[in-house]
């Protein structure tokens, strides 16, 4: 079996993460792994492949969200849309949607858009960013929904004021 080169243990991952940090070598095996964009072989992780900015799956999920939030159309039909005979879910070996609500859509966005840097925006948009998350994550303060404006930008423009909390 493949081994982790740093601790010389077999690569057997445990999807359960019970703590955020640990010096224990087994901690390296905690958490699920995803290789969405495959690294170039024999480069130590270097990549020469492109990174998707927008994907058809994202557009489909956005359209279904707009429909769920009161737009015209059928969000289930939108989510089950097939391109070349394949839907978002059938591509992953899962059944197409029979029904959908906003909470389910947020979960689907988390799965489909993993590693694409949309989760923070999604949680803010769905009103869940300030909720406590596990493990060991406290409730976020409301001002955290906005980033601070960099000092250099504030110094350049007298019309700007720093976002509250920073």
Coordinates of N, CA, C and O in Angstrom, one line a residue:
X1 N 0.8 -1.2 0.0 CA 0.0 0.0 0.0 C 0.9 1.3 0.0 O 2.0 1.2 0.5
X2 N 0.3 2.4 -0.5 CA 1.0 3.6 -0.5 C 1.2 4.1 0.9 O 0.4 3.9 1.8
X3 N 2.3 4.8 1.2 CA 2.6 5.3 2.5 C 2.8 6.9 2.5 O 3.2 7.4 1.5
X4 N 2.4 7.5 3.6 CA 2.7 8.9 3.8 C 4.2 9.0 4.0 O 4.8 8.3 4.9
X5 N 4.9 9.7 3.2 CA 6.4 9.8 3.2 C 6.9 10.4 4.5 O 8.0 10.1 4.9
X6 N 6.1 11.3 5.1 CA 6.6 12.0 6.3 C 6.6 11.2 7.6 O 7.4 11.3 8.5
X7 N 5.6 10.3 7.7 CA 5.4 9.5 8.9 C 5.6 8.0 8.7 O 5.4 7.2 9.6
X8 N 5.8 7.6 7.4 CA 6.0 6.2 7.0 C 4.8 5.3 7.5 O 5.1 4.2 8.1
X9 N 3.6 5.8 7.3 CA 2.4 5.0 7.7 C 1.6 4.8 6.4 O 1.6 5.7 5.5
X10 N 0.8 3.7 6.3 CA -0.1 3.5 5.2 C -1.1 4.6 5.0 O -1.6 5.2 6.0
X11 N -1.4 5.0 3.8 CA -2.4 6.0 3.5 C -3.8 5.4 3.7 O -4.4 5.0 2.7
X12 N -4.2 5.4 4.9 CA -5.6 5.0 5.2 C -6.2 6.1 5.9 O -5.9 6.4 7.1
X13 N -7.1 6.8 5.2 CA -7.7 8.1 5.8 C -9.0 7.8 6.6 O -9.8 7.0 6.2
X14 N -9.1 8.5 7.7 CA -10.3 8.5 8.5 C -11.1 9.8 8.2 O -10.6 10.9 8.5
X15 N -12.3 9.7 7.7 CA -13.0 10.9 7.3 C -13.4 11.8 8.5 O -13.8 12.9 8.4
X16 N -13.4 11.2 9.7 CA -13.8 11.9 10.9 C -12.6 12.8 11.4 O -11.5 12.3 11.6
X17 N -12.9 14.1 11.6 CA -12.0 15.0 12.1 C -12.5 15.5 13.5 O -13.5 16.1 13.6
X18 N -11.8 15.1 14.6 CA -12.2 15.4 15.9 C -11.5 16.6 16.5 O -11.9 17.0 17.6
X19 N -10.4 17.0 15.9 CA -9.7 18.2 16.4 C -9.1 18.9 15.2 O -8.9 18.4 14.2
X20 N -8.7 20.2 15.5 CA -8.2 21.0 14.4 C -6.7 20.9 14.3 O -6.1 21.0 13.2
X21 N -6.0 20.6 15.3 CA -4.5 20.6 15.3 C -4.0 19.5 16.2 O -4.6 19.2 17.3
X22 N -2.9 18.9 15.9 CA -2.3 17.9 16.7 C -0.9 17.6 16.2 O -0.7 17.6 15.0
X23 N 0.0 17.3 17.1 CA 1.4 16.9 16.7 C 1.4 15.3 16.5 O 2.4 14.8 16.0
X24 N 0.4 14.7 16.8 CA 0.3 13.2 16.6 C 0.3 12.9 15.1 O -0.4 13.4 14.3
X25 N 1.2 12.0 14.7 CA 1.4 11.6 13.3 C 0.1 11.1 12.7 O -0.2 11.3 11.5
X26 N -0.8 10.4 13.5 CA -2.1 9.9 13.0 C -3.0 11.0 12.6 O -3.9 10.8 11.8
X27 N -2.8 12.2 13.1 CA -3.6 13.4 12.8 C -3.5 13.6 11.2 O -4.5 14.1 10.6
X28 N -2.4 13.3 10.6 CA -2.2 13.5 9.2 C -3.2 12.6 8.4 O -3.5 12.9 7.2
X29 N -3.7 11.6 9.0 CA -4.7 10.7 8.3 C -6.1 11.1 8.6 O -7.0 10.5 8.1
X30 N -6.4 12.2 9.4 CA -7.7 12.6 9.7 C -8.3 13.5 8.5 O -7.6 14.3 8.0
X31 N -9.5 13.2 8.2 CA -10.2 14.0 7.2 C -10.2 13.4 5.8 O -9.3 12.7 5.4
X32 N -11.3 13.6 5.1 CA -11.5 13.1 3.8 C -10.5 13.8 2.8 O -10.1 15.0 3.1
X33 N -10.1 13.2 1.7 CA -9.3 13.8 0.7 C -10.0 13.9 -0.6 O -10.9 13.1 -0.9
X34 N -9.6 14.9 -1.3 CA -10.2 15.1 -2.7 C -9.1 15.5 -3.6 O -8.3 16.4 -3.3
X35 N -9.1 14.9 -4.8 CA -8.2 15.3 -5.9 C -9.2 15.7 -7.0 O -9.5 14.9 -7.8
X36 N -9.6 17.0 -7.0 CA -10.5 17.4 -8.0 C -9.7 17.7 -9.3 O -10.2 17.5 -10.4
X37 N -8.6 18.3 -9.2 CA -7.8 18.7 -10.3 C -6.5 17.9 -10.2 O -5.6 18.2 -9.3
X38 N -6.3 16.9 -10.9 CA -5.1 16.0 -10.7 C -3.8 16.6 -11.0 O -3.6 17.3 -12.0
X39 N -2.9 16.4 -10.1 CA -1.5 17.0 -10.3 C -0.8 16.3 -11.4 O -1.1 15.1 -11.7
X40 N 0.1 17.0 -12.0 CA 1.0 16.4 -13.0 C 1.9 15.3 -12.4 O 2.5 15.6 -11.3
X41 N 1.9 14.1 -12.9 CA 2.7 13.0 -12.3 C 4.2 13.4 -12.2 O 4.7 14.1 -13.1
X42 N 4.8 12.9 -11.2 CA 6.2 13.0 -10.9 C 6.8 14.4 -10.9 O 7.9 14.7 -11.3
X43 N 5.9 15.3 -10.4 CA 6.4 16.7 -10.2 C 6.4 17.2 -8.8 O 6.6 18.3 -8.5
X44 N 6.0 16.3 -7.8 CA 6.0 16.7 -6.5 C 4.8 17.6 -6.2 O 4.8 18.4 -5.2
X45 N 3.7 17.5 -7.0 CA 2.5 18.3 -6.8 C 2.4 19.5 -7.7 O 1.4 20.1 -7.7
X46 N 3.4 19.7 -8.5 CA 3.3 20.8 -9.5 C 2.2 20.5 -10.5 O 1.9 19.4 -10.8
X47 N 1.6 21.5 -11.0 CA 0.5 21.3 -12.0 C 0.7 22.2 -13.2 O 1.1 23.3 -13.1
X48 N 0.4 21.6 -14.3 CA 0.4 22.4 -15.6 C -0.9 22.4 -16.3 O -1.1 22.7 -17.4
X49 N -2.0 21.9 -15.5 CA -3.3 21.9 -16.1 C -4.1 23.1 -15.7 O -3.7 23.8 -14.8
X50 N -5.1 23.4 -16.4 CA -6.0 24.6 -16.2 C -6.9 24.3 -15.0 O -7.2 23.2 -14.6
X51 N -7.3 25.4 -14.4 CA -8.2 25.4 -13.2 C -9.5 26.1 -13.7 O -9.5 27.2 -14.2
X52 N -10.6 25.4 -13.5 CA -11.9 25.9 -14.0 C -12.3 27.1 -13.1 O -12.2 27.1 -11.9
X53 N -12.7 28.2 -13.8 CA -13.2 29.4 -13.1 C -14.8 29.3 -12.9 O -15.3 29.4 -11.9
X54 N -15.5 29.0 -14.0 CA -16.9 28.7 -14.0 C -17.1 27.4 -14.7 O -16.5 27.1 -15.7
X55 N -18.0 26.6 -14.2 CA -18.4 25.3 -14.8 C -19.9 25.2 -15.0 O -20.6 25.9 -14.4
X56 N -20.2 24.4 -16.0 CA -21.7 24.2 -16.3 C -22.4 23.8 -15.0 O -23.5 24.3 -14.8
X57 N -21.8 23.0 -14.2 CA -22.5 22.6 -12.9 C -22.8 23.8 -12.0 O -23.9 23.8 -11.4
X58 N -21.9 24.7 -12.0 CA -22.1 25.9 -11.2 C -23.3 26.8 -11.7 O -24.2 27.2 -11.0
X59 N -23.3 26.9 -13.1 CA -24.4 27.6 -13.7 C -25.8 27.0 -13.4 O -26.7 27.6 -13.1
X60 N -25.8 25.7 -13.5 CA -27.0 24.9 -13.3 C -27.5 25.1 -11.8 O -28.7 25.4 -11.5
X61 N -26.5 25.0 -10.9 CA -26.9 25.2 -9.5 C -27.3 26.7 -9.2 O -28.3 26.9 -8.4
X62 N -26.7 27.6 -9.8 CA -27.1 29.0 -9.7 C -28.6 29.2 -10.2 O -29.4 29.9 -9.6
X63 N -28.8 28.7 -11.4 CA -30.2 28.8 -12.0 C -31.2 28.2 -11.1 O -32.3 28.8 -10.8
X64 N -30.9 27.0 -10.6 CA -31.9 26.3 -9.7 C -32.1 27.1 -8.4 O -33.2 27.2 -7.9
X65 N -31.1 27.7 -7.9 CA -31.2 28.5 -6.7 C -32.1 29.7 -7.0 O -33.0 30.1 -6.2
X66 N -31.9 30.4 -8.1 CA -32.8 31.5 -8.5 C -34.2 31.1 -8.6 O -35.1 31.8 -8.1
X67 N -34.4 29.9 -9.2 CA -35.8 29.4 -9.3 C -36.4 29.1 -7.9 O -37.6 29.4 -7.6
X68 N -35.6 28.5 -7.0 CA -36.1 28.2 -5.7 C -36.4 29.5 -4.9 O -37.3 29.5 -4.1
X69 N -35.7 30.6 -5.2 CA -35.9 31.8 -4.5 C -37.0 32.7 -5.1 O -37.2 33.8 -4.8
X70 N -37.8 32.1 -6.0 CA -38.9 32.8 -6.6 C -38.9 33.1 -8.0 O -39.8 33.7 -8.6
X71 N -37.9 32.6 -8.7 CA -37.8 32.8 -10.2 C -38.7 31.9 -10.9 O -39.3 30.9 -10.3
X72 N -38.9 32.1 -12.2 CA -39.7 31.3 -13.0 C -39.0 30.0 -13.4 O -37.7 30.0 -13.5
X73 N -39.7 28.9 -13.5 CA -39.1 27.7 -13.9 C -39.1 26.6 -12.8 O -39.6 26.8 -11.7
X74 N -38.6 25.4 -13.2 CA -38.7 24.2 -12.3 C -37.3 23.9 -11.9 O -36.5 23.4 -12.7
X75 N -36.9 24.1 -10.6 CA -35.5 23.9 -10.1 C -35.1 22.4 -10.2 O -34.0 22.1 -10.5
X76 N -36.1 21.5 -10.1 CA -35.7 20.0 -10.2 C -35.4 19.7 -11.6 O -34.4 19.0 -11.9
X77 N -36.1 20.2 -12.6 CA -35.8 20.0 -14.0 C -34.4 20.6 -14.3 O -33.6 20.0 -15.1
X78 N -34.2 21.8 -13.8 CA -32.9 22.4 -14.0 C -31.8 21.6 -13.5 O -30.7 21.4 -14.2
X79 N -31.9 21.1 -12.3 CA -30.8 20.3 -11.7 C -30.6 19.0 -12.4 O -29.5 18.5 -12.4
X80 N -31.6 18.5 -13.0 CA -31.5 17.2 -13.6 C -31.2 17.3 -15.1 O -31.2 16.4 -15.9
X81 N -30.9 18.6 -15.5 CA -30.5 18.8 -16.9 C -29.3 17.9 -17.3 O -28.4 17.7 -16.6
X82 N -29.4 17.4 -18.5 CA -28.3 16.5 -19.0 C -27.6 17.1 -20.2 O -28.2 17.7 -21.1
X83 N -26.3 17.0 -20.1 CA -25.4 17.4 -21.1 C -24.7 16.2 -21.6 O -24.1 15.5 -20.8
X84 N -24.8 15.9 -22.9 CA -24.3 14.6 -23.4 C -24.8 13.4 -22.7 O -24.0 12.5 -22.4
X85 N -26.0 13.5 -22.2 CA -26.7 12.3 -21.6 C -26.3 12.2 -20.1 O -26.6 11.2 -19.5
X86 N -25.6 13.2 -19.5 CA -25.2 13.1 -18.1 C -25.6 14.3 -17.3 O -25.5 15.4 -17.8
X87 N -26.2 14.1 -16.1 CA -26.6 15.2 -15.3 C -25.5 15.4 -14.2 O -24.6 14.5 -14.1
X88 N -25.6 16.4 -13.4 CA -24.7 16.7 -12.3 C -24.5 15.4 -11.4 O -23.4 15.0 -11.1
X89 N -25.7 14.9 -11.0 CA -25.6 13.8 -10.1 C -25.3 12.4 -10.7 O -24.6 11.6 -10.2
X90 N -25.8 12.2 -11.9 CA -25.6 10.9 -12.6 C -24.1 10.8 -12.9 O -23.5 9.6 -12.8
X91 N -23.4 11.9 -13.1 CA -22.0 11.8 -13.4 C -21.2 11.3 -12.1 O -20.2 10.6 -12.3
X92 N -21.8 11.5 -10.9 CA -21.2 11.0 -9.7 C -21.8 9.7 -9.3 O -21.5 9.2 -8.2
X93 N -22.6 9.1 -10.1 CA -23.2 7.8 -9.8 C -24.4 7.9 -8.8 O -24.7 6.9 -8.2
X94 N -25.0 9.0 -8.7 CA -26.1 9.3 -7.8 C -27.4 9.5 -8.6 O -27.4 9.9 -9.8
X95 N -28.5 9.2 -8.0 CA -29.8 9.4 -8.6 C -30.1 10.9 -8.8 O -29.7 11.7 -8.0
X96 N -30.8 11.3 -9.8 CA -31.2 12.6 -10.1 C -32.1 13.1 -8.9 O -32.7 12.2 -8.2
X97 N -32.4 14.4 -8.8 CA -33.2 14.9 -7.8 C -34.7 14.6 -8.1 O -35.2 14.7 -9.2
X98 N -35.5 14.3 -7.0 CA -36.9 14.1 -7.1 C -37.6 15.4 -6.6 O -38.6 15.8 -7.0
X99 N -36.9 16.0 -5.6 CA -37.4 17.3 -5.1 C -36.1 18.0 -4.5 O -35.0 17.5 -4.4
X100 N -36.3 19.3 -4.2 CA -35.2 20.1 -3.7 C -35.7 21.3 -2.9 O -36.8 21.8 -3.2
X101 N -34.9 21.7 -1.9 CA -35.2 22.9 -1.1 C -33.9 23.6 -0.9 O -32.8 23.1 -1.4
X102 N -33.9 24.8 -0.4 CA -32.7 25.6 -0.3 C -31.6 24.9 0.6 O -30.4 25.0 0.2
X103 N -32.0 24.3 1.7 CA -31.0 23.6 2.5 C -30.3 22.5 1.7 O -29.1 22.3 1.8
X104 N -31.1 21.7 1.0 CA -30.6 20.6 0.1 C -29.7 21.2 -1.0 O -28.6 20.6 -1.3
X105 N -30.1 22.3 -1.5 CA -29.2 22.9 -2.6 C -27.9 23.4 -2.0 O -26.9 23.3 -2.7
X106 N -27.9 24.0 -0.8 CA -26.6 24.4 -0.2 C -25.7 23.2 0.0 O -24.5 23.3 -0.2
X107 N -26.3 22.1 0.5 CA -25.5 20.9 0.6 C -24.9 20.4 -0.7 O -23.8 20.0 -0.8
X108 N -25.7 20.5 -1.7 CA -25.3 20.0 -3.1 C -24.2 20.9 -3.6 O -23.2 20.5 -4.2
X109 N -24.3 22.2 -3.3 CA -23.2 23.2 -3.7 C -21.9 22.9 -3.0 O -20.9 22.9 -3.5
X110 N -22.0 22.5 -1.7 CA -20.9 22.1 -0.9 C -20.2 20.9 -1.5 O -18.9 20.9 -1.6
X111 N -20.9 19.9 -2.0 CA -20.3 18.7 -2.6 C -19.8 19.1 -4.0 O -18.6 18.7 -4.3
X112 N -20.6 19.7 -4.8 CA -20.2 19.9 -6.2 C -19.1 21.0 -6.3 O -18.2 20.8 -7.2
X113 N -19.1 22.0 -5.5 CA -18.2 23.1 -5.6 C -17.0 23.0 -4.7 O -16.3 24.0 -4.5
X114 N -16.8 21.8 -4.1 CA -15.7 21.7 -3.1 C -14.3 22.1 -3.8 O -14.1 21.8 -5.0
X115 N -13.5 22.8 -3.0 CA -12.2 23.2 -3.5 C -12.2 24.3 -4.6 O -11.2 24.5 -5.2
X116 N -13.4 24.9 -4.8 CA -13.5 25.9 -5.8 C -13.7 27.3 -5.2 O -14.0 28.3 -5.9
X117 N -13.5 27.4 -3.9 CA -13.6 28.7 -3.2 C -14.9 29.4 -3.2 O -15.0 30.7 -3.2
X118 N -16.0 28.7 -3.2 CA -17.3 29.3 -3.2 C -18.0 29.2 -1.8 O -19.1 29.8 -1.6
X119 N -17.5 28.3 -0.9 CA -18.3 28.0 0.3 C -18.6 29.2 1.1 O -19.7 29.4 1.6
X120 N -17.6 30.1 1.4 CA -17.9 31.3 2.2 C -19.0 32.1 1.6 O -19.9 32.5 2.3
X121 N -18.9 32.4 0.3 CA -20.0 33.2 -0.3 C -21.3 32.5 -0.2 O -22.3 33.2 0.0
X122 N -21.3 31.2 -0.4 CA -22.6 30.5 -0.3 C -23.2 30.6 1.1 O -24.4 30.8 1.2
X123 N -22.4 30.3 2.1 CA -22.8 30.4 3.5 C -23.4 31.8 3.8 O -24.4 31.9 4.5
X124 N -22.7 32.8 3.3 CA -23.2 34.2 3.6 C -24.6 34.4 2.9 O -25.5 34.9 3.4
X125 N -24.6 34.0 1.6 CA -25.9 34.2 0.8 C -27.0 33.4 1.4 O -28.2 33.8 1.4
X126 N -26.8 32.2 1.9 CA -27.8 31.4 2.5 C -28.1 31.7 3.9 O -28.9 31.0 4.6
X127 N -27.4 32.7 4.5 CA -27.7 33.1 5.9 C -27.2 32.2 6.9 O -27.6 32.2 8.1
X128 N -26.1 31.4 6.6 CA -25.6 30.4 7.6 C -24.1 30.7 7.9 O -23.6 29.9 8.7
X129 N -23.5 31.7 7.4 CA -22.1 31.9 7.7 C -21.8 32.2 9.2 O -20.8 31.8 9.6
X130 N -22.7 32.8 9.9 CA -22.4 33.1 11.3 C -22.7 31.9 12.2 O -22.4 32.0 13.4
X131 N -23.2 30.8 11.7 CA -23.5 29.6 12.5 C -22.2 29.0 13.0 O -21.2 29.0 12.2
X132 N -22.2 28.4 14.1 CA -21.1 27.6 14.6 C -20.9 26.4 13.8 O -21.9 25.8 13.3
X133 N -19.6 26.1 13.5 CA -19.3 24.9 12.7 C -18.4 24.0 13.6 O -17.7 24.5 14.5
X134 N -18.4 22.7 13.3 CA -17.6 21.8 14.1 C -16.4 21.3 13.3 O -16.4 21.3 12.1
X135 N -15.3 20.9 13.9 CA -15.1 20.9 15.4 C -14.5 22.2 15.8 O -13.8 22.9 15.1
X136 N -14.7 22.5 17.1 CA -14.1 23.6 17.8 C -14.2 25.0 17.1 O -13.3 25.8 17.0
X137 N -15.4 25.2 16.4 CA -15.6 26.5 15.8 C -16.7 27.3 16.5 O -17.8 26.8 16.6
X138 N -16.3 28.4 17.0 CA -17.3 29.3 17.7 C -18.2 30.0 16.7 O -17.9 30.0 15.5
X139 N -19.3 30.6 17.2 CA -20.1 31.4 16.3 C -19.3 32.6 15.8 O -18.7 33.3 16.6
X140 N -19.4 32.9 14.6 CA -18.7 34.1 14.0 C -19.4 35.4 14.4 O -20.6 35.4 14.4
X141 N -18.7 36.4 14.5 CA -19.3 37.7 14.8 C -19.8 38.3 13.4 O -19.2 38.1 12.4
X142 N -20.9 39.1 13.5 CA -21.5 39.5 12.2 C -20.6 40.3 11.3 O -20.7 40.3 10.1
X143 N -19.6 41.1 11.9 CA -18.8 41.9 11.0 C -17.9 41.0 10.1 O -17.3 41.5 9.1
X144 N -17.7 39.8 10.4 CA -16.9 38.9 9.7 C -17.4 38.6 8.3 O -16.7 38.0 7.5
X145 N -18.7 38.9 8.0 CA -19.2 38.7 6.7 C -18.5 39.6 5.6 O -18.5 39.3 4.4
X146 N -17.9 40.7 6.1 CA -17.2 41.6 5.2 C -15.7 41.5 5.6 O -15.3 41.4 6.7
X147 N -14.8 41.6 4.5 CA -13.4 41.7 4.8 C -13.0 43.1 5.1 O -13.7 44.1 4.8
X148 N -11.9 43.3 5.8 CA -11.4 44.7 6.0 C -10.9 45.3 4.7 O -10.4 44.6 3.8
X149 N -11.0 46.6 4.6 CA -10.4 47.3 3.5 C -8.9 47.5 3.8 O -8.6 48.0 4.8
X150 N -8.1 47.1 2.8 CA -6.6 47.3 3.1 C -6.3 48.8 3.4 O -6.8 49.7 2.8
X151 N -5.3 48.9 4.3 CA -4.9 50.3 4.8 C -4.4 51.1 3.6 O -4.7 52.3 3.5
X152 N -3.7 50.5 2.7 CA -3.2 51.2 1.5 C -4.3 51.8 0.7 O -4.2 53.0 0.2
X153 N -5.5 51.1 0.6 CA -6.6 51.7 -0.2 C -7.3 52.8 0.6 O -7.7 53.8 0.0
X154 N -7.4 52.6 1.9 CA -8.0 53.7 2.8 C -7.1 54.9 2.7 O -7.7 56.0 2.6
X155 N -5.8 54.8 2.7 CA -4.9 55.9 2.6 C -5.0 56.6 1.2 O -4.8 57.9 1.2
X156 N -5.3 55.9 0.2 CA -5.4 56.5 -1.2 C -6.7 57.2 -1.4 O -6.8 58.0 -2.3
X157 N -7.8 56.9 -0.7 CA -9.1 57.4 -1.0 C -9.8 57.8 0.3 O -10.2 57.0 1.1
X158 N -9.9 59.1 0.5 CA -10.6 59.7 1.6 C -12.1 59.4 1.7 O -12.7 59.6 2.8
X159 N -12.7 59.0 0.7 CA -14.1 58.6 0.7 C -14.4 57.3 1.3 O -15.5 56.9 1.5
X160 N -13.3 56.5 1.4 CA -13.5 55.1 2.0 C -13.5 55.2 3.5 O -12.7 56.0 4.1
X161 N -14.3 54.4 4.2 CA -14.2 54.2 5.6 C -14.1 52.7 5.9 O -14.7 51.9 5.2
X162 N -13.3 52.3 6.9 CA -13.1 50.9 7.2 C -14.4 50.3 7.6 O -15.2 50.8 8.2
X163 N -14.6 49.0 7.2 CA -15.7 48.2 7.5 C -15.7 48.1 9.1 O -14.7 47.9 9.7
X164 N -16.9 48.1 9.6 CA -17.1 48.0 11.1 C -16.4 46.7 11.6 O -16.4 45.7 11.0
X165 N -15.8 46.8 12.8 CA -15.1 45.7 13.4 C -13.7 45.5 13.2 O -13.0 44.7 13.8
X166 N -13.1 46.3 12.2 CA -11.7 46.2 11.9 C -11.0 47.4 12.3 O -11.5 48.5 12.3

